Amino acid sequence: MRGFLWILLLVSTQLNAQAPRIICADIAPYCSSENGVSSGLVFDIGKEIVKRIDAKSTIEILPFSRALHAVQTEKRVFSLWLGRTPEREKTVKWIAPLVSDAFYIYTNKDKPVVTTIDQARELGILATFATKTNIQAASNHGLVHIETSSSHISNGKKLLAGRVDGWVTTELIAQHFLSTQKLDGHQLAKGVKLMDFNVYLSASLDTDAETIQKWAETLHAMRQDGSLRGIMLRHQVPERQFSDLR
């Protein structure tokens, strides 16, 4: 009997000592992987955190739906970025904010800027990314003529080609599209804001308070020593989107 209890204790200790799973949803500019090379704003932040806390884990880049499911349902999972929404509030532990953003309606520069919700409702088809949050950003305002895609690049190109009348997306993603496509910043007109969208570092609900604090303190130290700012600016994130977050 004592031998059996010792085995149980040993197995339990080994499980607790296992490195956490660290994941990053594959959406640029946060995280992406191409030809086996991983990169991105949050990927770089995650790499620095992992190095500082000496975590025995590698960062996994997953499709958004799989990453969301993992941090909400599995144990010992850290998600390097997740948009904080009311629907997700009680499904994970929120460690610290990374980026303050918002959903806007973007139109082609040759079209009038959409400055009000009423004007937005007069538009035809709106493109957006195929997630519940993106769709809700529009539908919460009665904007229901939505065409979804699993590619932000595709949505941006459809707008510029005149195949849709507007694009519902965040400022960071719109700017990333312009940058990667080597387009002038005035190609898109940013219109009315639909919904705030704050990106957080998060963890599964079973994560203990001590570990949460360790990650939060590491990120805070990166803010204090300027390394976080360096990563943000290297990825062309406007300082107003991260400087006041704590």
GROMACS .gro file of C-alpha atoms in nm:
model
  246
    1MET     CA    1   0.000   0.000   0.000
    2ARG     CA    2   0.281   0.238   0.092
    3GLY     CA    3   0.452   0.159  -0.237
    4PHE     CA    4   0.134   0.243  -0.430
    5LEU     CA    5   0.095   0.576  -0.248
    6TRP     CA    6   0.461   0.657  -0.318
    7ILE     CA    7   0.406   0.595  -0.690
    8LEU     CA    8   0.100   0.822  -0.688
    9LEU     CA    9   0.299   1.095  -0.513
   10LEU     CA   10   0.586   1.059  -0.759
   11VAL     CA   11   0.355   1.078  -1.061
   12SER     CA   12   0.177   1.381  -0.916
   13THR     CA   13   0.509   1.558  -0.852
   14GLN     CA   14   0.626   1.488  -1.206
   15LEU     CA   15   0.303   1.623  -1.353
   16ASN     CA   16   0.327   1.940  -1.148
   17ALA     CA   17   0.686   1.985  -1.260
   18GLN     CA   18   0.597   1.960  -1.627
   19ALA     CA   19   0.656   2.272  -1.829
   20PRO     CA   20   0.341   2.462  -1.923
   21ARG     CA   21   0.216   2.465  -2.280
   22ILE     CA   22   0.276   2.807  -2.437
   23ILE     CA   23   0.067   2.888  -2.743
   24CYS     CA   24   0.019   3.176  -2.982
   25ALA     CA   25  -0.273   3.215  -3.224
   26ASP     CA   26  -0.158   3.238  -3.585
   27ILE     CA   27  -0.277   3.586  -3.679
   28ALA     CA   28  -0.030   3.846  -3.801
   29PRO     CA   29   0.101   4.081  -3.679
   30TYR     CA   30   0.072   3.903  -3.342
   31CYS     CA   31   0.212   3.564  -3.442
   32SER     CA   32   0.276   3.388  -3.769
   33SER     CA   33   0.483   3.107  -3.915
   34GLU     CA   34   0.612   3.085  -4.269
   35ASN     CA   35   0.846   2.820  -4.409
   36GLY     CA   36   0.912   2.701  -4.057
   37VAL     CA   37   1.013   3.046  -3.932
   38SER     CA   38   0.803   3.193  -3.651
   39SER     CA   39   0.773   3.566  -3.600
   40GLY     CA   40   0.542   3.842  -3.485
   41LEU     CA   41   0.491   4.110  -3.226
   42VAL     CA   42   0.359   3.884  -2.951
   43PHE     CA   43   0.582   3.595  -3.052
   44ASP     CA   44   0.885   3.815  -2.981
   45ILE     CA   45   0.739   3.924  -2.646
   46GLY     CA   46   0.673   3.560  -2.559
   47LYS     CA   47   1.027   3.456  -2.648
   48GLU     CA   48   1.168   3.718  -2.412
   49ILE     CA   49   0.936   3.612  -2.128
   50VAL     CA   50   1.025   3.244  -2.176
   51LYS     CA   51   1.396   3.330  -2.167
   52ARG     CA   52   1.366   3.541  -1.851
   53ILE     CA   53   1.164   3.290  -1.650
   54ASP     CA   54   1.365   2.998  -1.788
   55ALA     CA   55   1.052   2.813  -1.894
   56LYS     CA   56   1.120   2.465  -2.032
   57SER     CA   57   0.871   2.517  -2.313
   58THR     CA   58   0.867   2.606  -2.678
   59ILE     CA   59   0.608   2.839  -2.828
   60GLU     CA   60   0.346   2.663  -3.038
   61ILE     CA   61   0.175   2.861  -3.312
   62LEU     CA   62  -0.178   2.733  -3.368
   63PRO     CA   63  -0.481   2.832  -3.576
   64PHE     CA   64  -0.691   3.081  -3.380
   65SER     CA   65  -0.979   2.843  -3.303
   66ARG     CA   66  -0.745   2.574  -3.168
   67ALA     CA   67  -0.550   2.823  -2.961
   68LEU     CA   68  -0.869   2.963  -2.808
   69HIS     CA   69  -1.004   2.614  -2.731
   70ALA     CA   70  -0.675   2.508  -2.571
   71VAL     CA   71  -0.645   2.796  -2.325
   72GLN     CA   72  -1.014   2.773  -2.235
   73THR     CA   73  -1.036   2.395  -2.183
   74GLU     CA   74  -0.692   2.246  -2.121
   75LYS     CA   75  -0.464   2.263  -1.817
   76ARG     CA   76  -0.132   2.448  -1.776
   77VAL     CA   77  -0.171   2.656  -2.092
   78PHE     CA   78  -0.047   3.010  -2.152
   79SER     CA   79  -0.182   3.206  -2.447
   80LEU     CA   80   0.052   3.483  -2.557
   81TRP     CA   81  -0.236   3.691  -2.689
   82LEU     CA   82  -0.613   3.691  -2.661
   83GLY     CA   83  -0.867   3.966  -2.711
   84ARG     CA   84  -1.051   4.034  -2.384
   85THR     CA   85  -1.425   4.026  -2.447
   86PRO     CA   86  -1.727   3.981  -2.215
   87GLU     CA   87  -1.790   3.632  -2.354
   88ARG     CA   88  -1.436   3.520  -2.265
   89GLU     CA   89  -1.409   3.702  -1.931
   90LYS     CA   90  -1.458   3.398  -1.705
   91THR     CA   91  -1.302   3.137  -1.933
   92VAL     CA   92  -0.932   3.221  -1.872
   93LYS     CA   93  -0.710   3.409  -1.628
   94TRP     CA   94  -0.608   3.750  -1.758
   95ILE     CA   95  -0.244   3.820  -1.673
   96ALA     CA   96  -0.166   4.161  -1.822
   97PRO     CA   97  -0.264   4.383  -2.116
   98LEU     CA   98  -0.034   4.406  -2.418
   99VAL     CA   99  -0.203   4.626  -2.676
  100SER     CA  100  -0.500   4.863  -2.670
  101ASP     CA  101  -0.684   4.852  -3.002
  102ALA     CA  102  -1.033   4.883  -3.148
  103PHE     CA  103  -1.245   4.771  -3.441
  104TYR     CA  104  -1.317   5.031  -3.706
  105ILE     CA  105  -1.483   5.040  -4.045
  106TYR     CA  106  -1.227   5.100  -4.316
  107THR     CA  107  -1.322   5.212  -4.665
  108ASN     CA  108  -1.133   5.268  -4.987
  109LYS     CA  109  -0.962   5.607  -5.001
  110ASP     CA  110  -1.170   5.695  -5.310
  111LYS     CA  111  -1.493   5.660  -5.108
  112PRO     CA  112  -1.635   5.894  -4.841
  113VAL     CA  113  -1.510   5.827  -4.488
  114VAL     CA  114  -1.776   5.653  -4.277
  115THR     CA  115  -1.794   5.863  -3.962
  116THR     CA  116  -2.123   5.743  -3.809
  117ILE     CA  117  -2.304   5.412  -3.755
  118ASP     CA  118  -2.593   5.537  -3.968
  119GLN     CA  119  -2.354   5.591  -4.257
  120ALA     CA  120  -2.210   5.244  -4.198
  121ARG     CA  121  -2.557   5.093  -4.230
  122GLU     CA  122  -2.587   5.243  -4.574
  123LEU     CA  123  -2.287   5.048  -4.697
  124GLY     CA  124  -2.325   4.723  -4.886
  125ILE     CA  125  -2.109   4.421  -4.805
  126LEU     CA  126  -1.856   4.445  -4.524
  127ALA     CA  127  -1.558   4.212  -4.510
  128THR     CA  128  -1.425   4.080  -4.180
  129PHE     CA  129  -1.222   3.797  -4.032
  130ALA     CA  130  -1.411   3.475  -3.963
  131THR     CA  131  -1.427   3.486  -3.583
  132LYS     CA  132  -1.717   3.554  -3.351
  133THR     CA  133  -1.557   3.870  -3.210
  134ASN     CA  134  -1.503   4.029  -3.551
  135ILE     CA  135  -1.856   3.949  -3.662
  136GLN     CA  136  -2.004   4.081  -3.336
  137ALA     CA  137  -1.814   4.407  -3.371
  138ALA     CA  138  -2.033   4.469  -3.676
  139SER     CA  139  -2.357   4.289  -3.590
  140ASN     CA  140  -2.387   4.462  -3.250
  141HIS     CA  141  -2.453   4.781  -3.449
  142GLY     CA  142  -2.700   4.621  -3.689
  143LEU     CA  143  -2.439   4.568  -3.960
  144VAL     CA  144  -2.538   4.228  -4.090
  145HIS     CA  145  -2.425   4.223  -4.452
  146ILE     CA  146  -2.100   4.049  -4.368
  147GLU     CA  147  -1.864   3.849  -4.585
  148THR     CA  148  -1.611   3.654  -4.380
  149SER     CA  149  -1.268   3.525  -4.469
  150SER     CA  150  -0.989   3.342  -4.285
  151SER     CA  151  -0.737   3.592  -4.425
  152HIS     CA  152  -0.695   3.955  -4.328
  153ILE     CA  153  -0.483   4.007  -4.639
  154SER     CA  154  -0.767   3.879  -4.855
  155ASN     CA  155  -1.014   4.116  -4.688
  156GLY     CA  156  -0.789   4.414  -4.743
  157LYS     CA  157  -0.734   4.326  -5.108
  158LYS     CA  158  -1.109   4.283  -5.165
  159LEU     CA  159  -1.171   4.629  -5.027
  160LEU     CA  160  -0.908   4.793  -5.246
  161ALA     CA  161  -1.039   4.606  -5.550
  162GLY     CA  162  -1.393   4.732  -5.484
  163ARG     CA  163  -1.534   4.384  -5.424
  164VAL     CA  164  -1.667   4.488  -5.081
  165ASP     CA  165  -1.778   4.827  -4.951
  166GLY     CA  166  -1.603   4.823  -4.615
  167TRP     CA  167  -1.367   4.626  -4.396
  168VAL     CA  168  -1.431   4.565  -4.026
  169THR     CA  169  -1.094   4.519  -3.858
  170THR     CA  170  -0.861   4.658  -3.594
  171GLU     CA  171  -0.618   4.942  -3.646
  172LEU     CA  172  -0.314   4.721  -3.588
  173ILE     CA  173  -0.421   4.468  -3.849
  174ALA     CA  174  -0.512   4.738  -4.103
  175GLN     CA  175  -0.169   4.896  -4.060
  176HIS     CA  176   0.000   4.558  -4.090
  177PHE     CA  177  -0.186   4.496  -4.415
  178LEU     CA  178  -0.068   4.827  -4.560
  179SER     CA  179   0.289   4.760  -4.449
  180THR     CA  180   0.316   4.404  -4.583
  181GLN     CA  181   0.156   4.503  -4.913
  182LYS     CA  182   0.386   4.807  -4.938
  183LEU     CA  183   0.092   5.041  -4.976
  184ASP     CA  184   0.063   5.407  -4.890
  185GLY     CA  185  -0.098   5.471  -4.554
  186HIS     CA  186  -0.369   5.678  -4.722
  187GLN     CA  187  -0.499   5.385  -4.928
  188LEU     CA  188  -0.747   5.309  -4.651
  189ALA     CA  189  -0.977   5.554  -4.474
  190LYS     CA  190  -1.040   5.475  -4.106
  191GLY     CA  191  -1.399   5.543  -4.013
  192VAL     CA  192  -1.626   5.503  -3.713
  193LYS     CA  193  -1.512   5.297  -3.415
  194LEU     CA  194  -1.728   4.991  -3.348
  195MET     CA  195  -1.575   4.830  -3.041
  196ASP     CA  196  -1.269   4.846  -2.818
  197PHE     CA  197  -1.039   4.546  -2.846
  198ASN     CA  198  -0.769   4.500  -2.583
  199VAL     CA  199  -0.515   4.222  -2.628
  200TYR     CA  200  -0.399   4.036  -2.316
  201LEU     CA  201  -0.155   3.773  -2.206
  202SER     CA  202  -0.370   3.498  -2.054
  203ALA     CA  203  -0.361   3.150  -1.899
  204SER     CA  204  -0.589   2.855  -1.835
  205LEU     CA  205  -0.808   2.870  -1.525
  206ASP     CA  206  -0.609   2.606  -1.335
  207THR     CA  207  -0.293   2.819  -1.338
  208ASP     CA  208  -0.180   2.900  -0.983
  209ALA     CA  209  -0.149   3.254  -0.853
  210GLU     CA  210   0.228   3.229  -0.800
  211THR     CA  211   0.290   3.140  -1.165
  212ILE     CA  212   0.052   3.414  -1.284
  213GLN     CA  213   0.240   3.666  -1.070
  214LYS     CA  214   0.576   3.548  -1.208
  215TRP     CA  215   0.463   3.608  -1.567
  216ALA     CA  216   0.306   3.943  -1.480
  217GLU     CA  217   0.619   4.061  -1.299
  218THR     CA  218   0.837   3.954  -1.591
  219LEU     CA  219   0.626   4.154  -1.834
  220HIS     CA  220   0.635   4.452  -1.595
  221ALA     CA  221   1.013   4.430  -1.581
  222MET     CA  222   1.021   4.438  -1.961
  223ARG     CA  223   0.815   4.758  -1.950
  224GLN     CA  224   1.051   4.910  -1.697
  225ASP     CA  225   1.375   4.830  -1.877
  226GLY     CA  226   1.248   4.938  -2.219
  227SER     CA  227   1.270   4.599  -2.389
  228LEU     CA  228   0.892   4.578  -2.436
  229ARG     CA  229   0.887   4.923  -2.594
  230GLY     CA  230   1.168   4.818  -2.824
  231ILE     CA  231   0.972   4.516  -2.947
  232MET     CA  232   0.657   4.723  -2.997
  233LEU     CA  233   0.833   4.992  -3.198
  234ARG     CA  234   1.023   4.735  -3.403
  235HIS     CA  235   0.685   4.600  -3.509
  236GLN     CA  236   0.555   4.951  -3.579
  237VAL     CA  237   0.297   4.958  -3.300
  238PRO     CA  238   0.206   5.322  -3.223
  239GLU     CA  239   0.321   5.415  -2.873
  240ARG     CA  240  -0.029   5.532  -2.778
  241GLN     CA  241  -0.147   5.169  -2.813
  242PHE     CA  242   0.077   5.032  -2.539
  243SER     CA  243   0.248   5.306  -2.334
  244ASP     CA  244  -0.026   5.356  -2.074
  245LEU     CA  245  -0.115   4.988  -2.019
  246ARG     CA  246  -0.039   4.830  -1.680
   0.00000   0.00000   0.00000
